[in-house]
Coordinates of C-alpha atoms in Angstrom, one line a residue:
M1 CA 0.0 0.0 0.0
G2 CA 2.8 2.4 0.8
N3 CA 4.2 2.3 -2.7
T4 CA 0.8 3.1 -4.4
R5 CA 1.5 6.8 -4.0
F6 CA 4.4 6.5 -6.4
I7 CA 2.3 5.1 -9.2
P8 CA 0.9 8.5 -10.4
A9 CA 4.4 9.9 -10.4
L10 CA 5.7 6.9 -12.4
T11 CA 2.8 7.3 -14.8
V12 CA 3.5 10.9 -15.4
A13 CA 7.2 10.2 -15.9
L14 CA 6.4 7.5 -18.5
L15 CA 4.0 9.8 -20.3
L16 CA 6.6 12.5 -20.4
L17 CA 9.2 10.2 -21.7
N18 CA 6.8 9.0 -24.4
F19 CA 6.1 12.5 -25.4
V20 CA 9.8 13.4 -25.6
V21 CA 10.6 10.4 -27.7
S22 CA 7.5 11.0 -30.0
F23 CA 8.4 14.7 -30.4
S24 CA 12.1 13.8 -31.2
T25 CA 11.0 11.2 -33.7
K26 CA 8.6 13.6 -35.4
T27 CA 11.2 16.4 -35.5
T28 CA 13.8 14.0 -37.1
T29 CA 11.2 12.9 -39.7
N30 CA 10.3 16.5 -40.6
I31 CA 13.9 17.6 -40.9
S32 CA 14.6 14.5 -43.0
I33 CA 11.9 15.8 -45.4
D34 CA 13.7 19.1 -45.7
Q35 CA 17.0 17.4 -46.2
S36 CA 15.6 15.2 -48.9
A37 CA 14.2 18.2 -50.7
L38 CA 17.5 20.1 -50.7
L39 CA 19.5 17.0 -51.8
A40 CA 17.0 16.7 -54.7
L41 CA 17.6 20.3 -55.6
K42 CA 21.4 19.8 -55.4
A43 CA 21.0 16.8 -57.8
H44 CA 19.3 19.1 -60.4
V45 CA 21.8 21.9 -60.5
I46 CA 25.3 22.4 -61.9
D47 CA 27.6 23.9 -59.3
P48 CA 30.8 25.1 -60.9
Q49 CA 32.2 26.5 -57.7
N50 CA 31.4 23.3 -55.8
L51 CA 29.7 25.3 -53.1
L52 CA 26.9 22.8 -52.6
T53 CA 28.9 19.8 -53.7
T54 CA 31.3 19.9 -50.7
N55 CA 28.8 21.2 -48.1
W56 CA 25.4 19.8 -48.8
S57 CA 25.9 16.3 -47.4
S58 CA 23.9 14.0 -45.1
A59 CA 27.1 13.8 -43.1
F60 CA 26.5 17.3 -41.9
N61 CA 23.7 18.9 -40.0
I62 CA 21.3 20.5 -42.6
C63 CA 21.1 23.6 -40.5
K64 CA 24.8 24.2 -41.0
W65 CA 24.6 23.9 -44.8
I66 CA 25.6 26.9 -46.8
G67 CA 22.6 29.1 -47.7
V68 CA 20.3 27.3 -45.2
T69 CA 18.8 28.8 -42.1
C70 CA 16.7 26.8 -39.6
G71 CA 14.3 27.9 -36.9
S72 CA 15.7 27.1 -33.5
R73 CA 12.4 25.7 -32.1
H74 CA 11.4 23.2 -34.7
Q75 CA 14.8 22.9 -36.5
R76 CA 13.0 23.3 -39.8
V77 CA 14.4 25.1 -42.9
I78 CA 12.9 28.7 -42.8
A79 CA 15.3 30.4 -45.3
L80 CA 17.1 29.3 -48.4
D81 CA 19.6 31.8 -49.9
L82 CA 21.4 30.5 -53.0
S83 CA 22.0 34.0 -54.6
N84 CA 25.1 34.8 -56.6
M85 CA 26.4 31.2 -56.6
N86 CA 26.6 30.9 -60.4
L87 CA 24.3 27.8 -60.3
S88 CA 22.6 26.5 -63.4
G89 CA 20.3 23.7 -64.3
T90 CA 16.7 23.2 -63.2
V91 CA 14.9 23.5 -59.9
S92 CA 13.6 20.3 -58.4
P93 CA 9.9 20.2 -57.6
H94 CA 10.8 18.8 -54.2
I95 CA 11.6 22.3 -53.1
G96 CA 7.8 22.6 -52.5
N97 CA 8.3 20.2 -49.6
L98 CA 10.0 22.9 -47.5
S99 CA 6.8 23.6 -45.7
F100 CA 8.3 26.0 -43.1
L101 CA 10.1 28.2 -45.7
T102 CA 9.5 31.9 -45.4
W103 CA 12.5 33.3 -47.3
L104 CA 13.6 32.2 -50.8
N105 CA 16.4 33.9 -52.7
M106 CA 17.9 32.4 -55.9
K107 CA 18.8 35.5 -57.8
N108 CA 21.8 36.0 -60.1
N109 CA 22.1 32.4 -61.2
N110 CA 21.5 30.7 -64.5
F111 CA 18.5 28.4 -63.9
H112 CA 16.4 27.5 -66.9
G113 CA 13.2 25.7 -67.6
P114 CA 9.8 26.4 -66.0
L115 CA 9.4 27.0 -62.4
P116 CA 8.0 23.9 -60.7
A117 CA 4.3 24.2 -59.8
Q118 CA 5.1 22.7 -56.4
L119 CA 6.5 26.1 -55.3
A120 CA 2.9 27.0 -54.8
N121 CA 2.9 24.7 -51.8
L122 CA 5.1 27.2 -49.9
H123 CA 2.2 28.9 -48.1
R124 CA 4.4 30.4 -45.4
V125 CA 6.8 32.2 -47.8
K126 CA 7.0 36.0 -47.4
Y127 CA 10.1 36.8 -49.4
I128 CA 10.8 35.6 -53.0
Q129 CA 13.7 36.7 -55.2
L130 CA 14.3 34.6 -58.3
S131 CA 16.2 34.6 -61.6
F132 CA 14.6 32.5 -64.4
N133 CA 13.4 32.6 -67.9
G134 CA 10.2 31.6 -69.7
E135 CA 6.7 32.7 -68.8
I136 CA 5.5 33.8 -65.4
P137 CA 3.4 30.8 -64.3
S138 CA -0.3 31.3 -63.7
W139 CA -0.1 29.7 -60.2
F140 CA 2.4 32.4 -59.0
G141 CA -0.4 34.1 -57.1
S142 CA -0.6 31.3 -54.5
F143 CA 1.4 32.9 -51.7
P144 CA -1.1 34.5 -49.3
K145 CA 1.6 35.8 -46.9
L146 CA 4.0 37.1 -49.6
Q147 CA 5.3 40.6 -48.8
Y148 CA 8.4 40.9 -51.1
L149 CA 8.5 39.7 -54.7
S150 CA 11.4 40.4 -57.0
L151 CA 11.6 38.8 -60.5
S152 CA 14.1 41.5 -61.7
H153 CA 16.7 41.0 -64.4
N154 CA 15.1 37.8 -65.7
N155 CA 14.3 36.7 -69.2
F156 CA 10.6 36.3 -68.5
R157 CA 8.4 36.7 -71.6
G158 CA 4.7 37.2 -72.1
E159 CA 2.0 38.9 -70.2
I160 CA 1.6 39.1 -66.4
P161 CA -1.1 36.6 -65.5
S162 CA -4.4 38.6 -65.0
D163 CA -5.1 37.0 -61.6
M164 CA -1.6 36.9 -60.3
F165 CA -2.1 39.2 -57.4
E166 CA -5.5 38.0 -56.3
G167 CA -4.1 35.9 -53.5
Q168 CA -1.3 38.3 -52.4
P169 CA -3.1 40.9 -50.2
R170 CA -0.1 41.5 -48.1
L171 CA 2.4 42.3 -50.9
Q172 CA 4.5 45.4 -50.1
V173 CA 7.4 45.3 -52.6
L174 CA 7.2 44.3 -56.3
Y175 CA 10.1 44.4 -58.8
F176 CA 9.5 43.2 -62.4
L177 CA 12.4 44.6 -64.3
A178 CA 12.3 42.0 -67.0
K179 CA 14.6 43.2 -69.9
D180 CA 11.8 44.2 -72.3
G181 CA 10.2 40.8 -71.8
L182 CA 6.8 41.6 -70.4
F183 CA 4.0 43.1 -72.5
G184 CA 0.3 43.7 -72.3
K185 CA -1.5 45.7 -69.6
I186 CA -0.9 45.9 -65.9
P187 CA -3.3 43.4 -64.4
M188 CA -6.2 44.9 -62.4
S189 CA -5.6 42.4 -59.7
L190 CA -2.4 44.3 -58.7
F191 CA -4.5 47.2 -57.5
K192 CA -6.0 45.0 -54.8
C193 CA -2.6 44.9 -53.1
K194 CA -3.2 48.0 -51.0
E195 CA -0.2 47.6 -48.8
L196 CA 2.3 48.1 -51.7
Q197 CA 5.1 50.5 -50.8
D198 CA 7.5 50.0 -53.7
I199 CA 6.7 49.1 -57.3
S200 CA 9.0 48.8 -60.3
L201 CA 7.7 47.5 -63.6
A202 CA 10.3 49.4 -65.6
N203 CA 12.1 48.4 -68.8
N204 CA 9.3 46.3 -70.2
K205 CA 6.8 46.7 -73.0
L206 CA 3.7 47.2 -70.8
E207 CA 1.0 49.4 -72.4
G208 CA -2.4 50.9 -71.9
I209 CA -3.7 53.7 -69.7
L210 CA -2.6 53.7 -66.1
P211 CA -5.8 52.8 -64.2
K212 CA -7.2 55.3 -61.8
E213 CA -7.1 52.5 -59.2
I214 CA -3.5 53.3 -58.7
K215 CA -4.8 55.8 -56.1
N216 CA -5.6 52.8 -54.0
F217 CA -1.9 52.7 -53.1
T218 CA -2.0 55.1 -50.2
M219 CA 1.2 53.6 -48.7
L220 CA 3.2 53.9 -51.9
W221 CA 6.7 55.2 -51.6
T222 CA 8.4 54.4 -54.8
L223 CA 6.9 54.0 -58.3
Q224 CA 9.0 53.1 -61.4
L225 CA 7.2 52.6 -64.7
H226 CA 9.8 54.1 -67.1
N227 CA 10.7 52.6 -70.5
N228 CA 7.2 51.2 -71.1
L229 CA 4.3 52.3 -73.3
I230 CA 2.0 53.2 -70.4
E231 CA -0.1 56.4 -70.7
V232 CA -1.1 58.6 -67.9
K233 CA -4.4 60.4 -68.7
T234 CA -4.9 62.5 -65.6
K235 CA -2.7 65.0 -63.9
S236 CA -4.4 64.1 -60.6
I237 CA -2.4 60.9 -60.5
C238 CA 0.8 62.9 -60.8
T239 CA -0.2 65.2 -58.0
Q240 CA -1.6 62.3 -55.9
F241 CA 1.9 61.0 -55.4
W242 CA 3.8 64.2 -55.0
H243 CA 5.3 62.7 -51.8
L244 CA 6.9 59.7 -53.5
K245 CA 10.6 59.3 -52.9
N246 CA 11.0 58.2 -56.5
L247 CA 8.3 59.0 -59.2
L248 CA 9.9 58.4 -62.6
S249 CA 8.7 60.3 -65.6
F250 CA 5.6 59.2 -67.5
S251 CA 4.4 60.4 -70.9
D252 CA 2.2 62.9 -69.1
C253 CA 4.1 63.3 -65.9
S254 CA 7.4 65.1 -65.6
I255 CA 8.5 65.3 -62.0
G256 CA 12.2 65.7 -61.8
K257 CA 14.8 63.4 -63.5
P258 CA 14.4 59.7 -63.4
Q259 CA 16.5 58.0 -60.7
I260 CA 17.0 54.3 -60.7
L261 CA 16.8 52.7 -57.3
S262 CA 18.4 49.5 -56.6
S263 CA 16.2 46.5 -55.7
S264 CA 17.2 46.6 -52.1
F265 CA 14.2 47.9 -50.2
I266 CA 12.9 45.5 -47.7
P267 CA 10.2 46.6 -45.3
N268 CA 11.4 46.9 -41.8
S269 CA 8.5 44.8 -40.6
L270 CA 9.5 41.9 -42.9
E271 CA 13.2 42.1 -41.9
A272 CA 12.2 42.0 -38.2
E273 CA 9.8 39.1 -38.8
F274 CA 12.6 37.1 -40.5
H275 CA 14.9 37.5 -37.5
L276 CA 12.0 36.5 -35.2
Y277 CA 11.2 33.4 -37.3
Q278 CA 14.6 32.0 -36.6
Y279 CA 13.3 31.2 -33.1
F280 CA 10.5 29.0 -34.4

């Protein structure tokens, strides 16, 4: 009878041990998914500088791999930065399995072929910067938390999908400097992104009249539409944005000399969130 009081304590200890083992197993399984996704990506690319070849190995902790950042709580991949690595080849569809990813930067490489549709599975992603060619895929509007999107200095061709911005209500920064590759009109879905602060659609072949809905952008700070065929029919649009840090000349607007800003503006809120996410 005297030992019966230890039974509840023993039960609690066993339950706690079971939870720890279960949690550890689940974490290992999830990080294995991330590791498999990145190893599949590695297998699809040509790496002339051997940056990934010598570092991305199952012999090392994935969170120590070059270009990879993990959250400290779940030890899942939250950021992937492969910018300026001179990589080429195609992107594996397995990248869509990085379910905790919030930051994706693959700019200034030489990837070719279509973007894999599995990228649309990255529902947590807030920052995307890519270098590709081909057409902008129709599913590219499937990022509900996206705040920063840069497809600058790409070889994209064709029209911007009409519904591309329907599912991106939190978008704050948009860079589409596409080397004369994009044509057609600015999609009306863009004007639903009322949190936009920085827009550049310069150096394309976009045409048509700039819609009056541009006045929806009450938070706008920078607007670059130069070297297009866009018409501005009302002076009120020009005066509406007298406060802009950088309003480049339109056919009907002449406000100072054009100044090219670098694609480096990242909202403070997004940068702060990225540092915070490292703890999850």
